[in-house]
Amino acid sequence: STGVKKSDGSAISKAAIKNRIDRIIKGEDKTRPLSDDEIKEVLRQEGIIIERRTVAKYREALHIQPASQRKAL
């Protein structure tokens, strides 16, 4: 699949980014789930520069609910 350039110039596939988003969400605190913007910042710290709306698009493609609907009481 096509991908995006990382901050170090290397490329990462869309599938790898989706997989990373899935792992970030699976590892989050379920009482305070991460917003798409917070996920974007985690990825940015790993050198993956994408927009919040792209995070939302990939999250939806993975059939993962938004943070407000993932919250466990």
mmCIF file of C-alpha atoms in Angstrom:
data_model
loop_
_atom_site.group_PDB
_atom_site.id
_atom_site.type_symbol
_atom_site.label_atom_id
_atom_site.label_comp_id
_atom_site.label_asym_id
_atom_site.label_seq_id
_atom_site.Cartn_x
_atom_site.Cartn_y
_atom_site.Cartn_z
ATOM 1 C CA SER A 1 0.000 0.000 0.000
ATOM 2 C CA THR A 2 1.046 3.595 -0.395
ATOM 3 C CA GLY A 3 2.422 5.476 2.531
ATOM 4 C CA VAL A 4 3.816 8.684 3.935
ATOM 5 C CA LYS A 5 7.298 9.957 4.662
ATOM 6 C CA LYS A 6 8.481 9.953 8.245
ATOM 7 C CA SER A 7 10.338 12.918 9.709
ATOM 8 C CA ASP A 8 13.658 11.097 9.140
ATOM 9 C CA GLY A 9 12.906 10.754 5.400
ATOM 10 C CA SER A 10 12.060 7.055 5.424
ATOM 11 C CA ALA A 11 8.649 5.856 4.285
ATOM 12 C CA ILE A 12 5.951 4.067 6.253
ATOM 13 C CA SER A 13 2.931 2.350 4.720
ATOM 14 C CA LYS A 14 -0.680 3.237 5.467
ATOM 15 C CA ALA A 15 -1.153 -0.315 6.728
ATOM 16 C CA ALA A 16 1.709 0.148 9.216
ATOM 17 C CA ILE A 17 0.219 3.444 10.424
ATOM 18 C CA LYS A 18 -3.210 1.825 10.853
ATOM 19 C CA ASN A 19 -1.592 -1.022 12.783
ATOM 20 C CA ARG A 20 0.197 1.473 15.040
ATOM 21 C CA ILE A 21 -3.044 3.404 15.670
ATOM 22 C CA ASP A 22 -4.761 0.124 16.586
ATOM 23 C CA ARG A 23 -1.972 -0.748 19.058
ATOM 24 C CA ILE A 24 -2.030 2.747 20.597
ATOM 25 C CA ILE A 25 -5.785 2.496 21.176
ATOM 26 C CA LYS A 26 -5.579 -1.043 22.560
ATOM 27 C CA GLY A 27 -2.968 0.144 25.058
ATOM 28 C CA GLU A 28 -4.759 3.294 26.193
ATOM 29 C CA ASP A 29 -6.336 3.923 29.585
ATOM 30 C CA LYS A 30 -9.976 2.952 28.987
ATOM 31 C CA THR A 31 -11.178 5.453 31.607
ATOM 32 C CA ARG A 32 -9.511 8.256 29.617
ATOM 33 C CA PRO A 33 -9.257 7.222 25.971
ATOM 34 C CA LEU A 34 -7.024 9.202 23.640
ATOM 35 C CA SER A 35 -8.546 11.699 21.226
ATOM 36 C CA ASP A 36 -7.559 11.656 17.555
ATOM 37 C CA ASP A 37 -5.399 14.726 18.231
ATOM 38 C CA GLU A 38 -3.614 12.951 21.096
ATOM 39 C CA ILE A 39 -3.025 9.902 18.868
ATOM 40 C CA LYS A 40 -1.621 12.253 16.215
ATOM 41 C CA GLU A 41 0.833 13.617 18.815
ATOM 42 C CA VAL A 42 1.939 10.098 19.869
ATOM 43 C CA LEU A 43 2.615 9.306 16.204
ATOM 44 C CA ARG A 44 4.428 12.639 15.739
ATOM 45 C CA GLN A 45 6.743 11.749 18.636
ATOM 46 C CA GLU A 46 7.525 8.505 16.766
ATOM 47 C CA GLY A 47 8.358 10.516 13.629
ATOM 48 C CA ILE A 48 5.082 9.827 11.800
ATOM 49 C CA ILE A 49 3.656 13.162 10.676
ATOM 50 C CA ILE A 50 -0.038 12.932 9.728
ATOM 51 C CA GLU A 51 -3.048 15.159 10.287
ATOM 52 C CA ARG A 52 -5.755 14.592 12.896
ATOM 53 C CA ARG A 53 -8.350 14.011 10.176
ATOM 54 C CA THR A 54 -6.144 11.267 8.724
ATOM 55 C CA VAL A 55 -5.992 9.610 12.161
ATOM 56 C CA ALA A 56 -9.808 9.796 12.280
ATOM 57 C CA LYS A 57 -10.101 8.309 8.781
ATOM 58 C CA TYR A 58 -7.770 5.415 9.597
ATOM 59 C CA ARG A 59 -9.483 4.817 12.968
ATOM 60 C CA GLU A 60 -12.870 4.661 11.236
ATOM 61 C CA ALA A 61 -11.446 2.277 8.611
ATOM 62 C CA LEU A 62 -10.415 0.009 11.504
ATOM 63 C CA HIS A 63 -14.013 0.175 12.854
ATOM 64 C CA ILE A 64 -12.830 1.822 16.081
ATOM 65 C CA GLN A 65 -15.201 4.228 17.812
ATOM 66 C CA PRO A 66 -14.250 7.828 18.706
ATOM 67 C CA ALA A 67 -12.783 8.449 22.178
ATOM 68 C CA SER A 68 -16.116 9.571 23.627
ATOM 69 C CA GLN A 69 -17.667 6.206 22.733
ATOM 70 C CA ARG A 70 -14.652 4.124 23.848
ATOM 71 C CA LYS A 71 -14.711 5.491 27.393
ATOM 72 C CA ALA A 72 -15.267 2.862 30.095
ATOM 73 C CA LEU A 73 -16.808 3.964 33.364
#
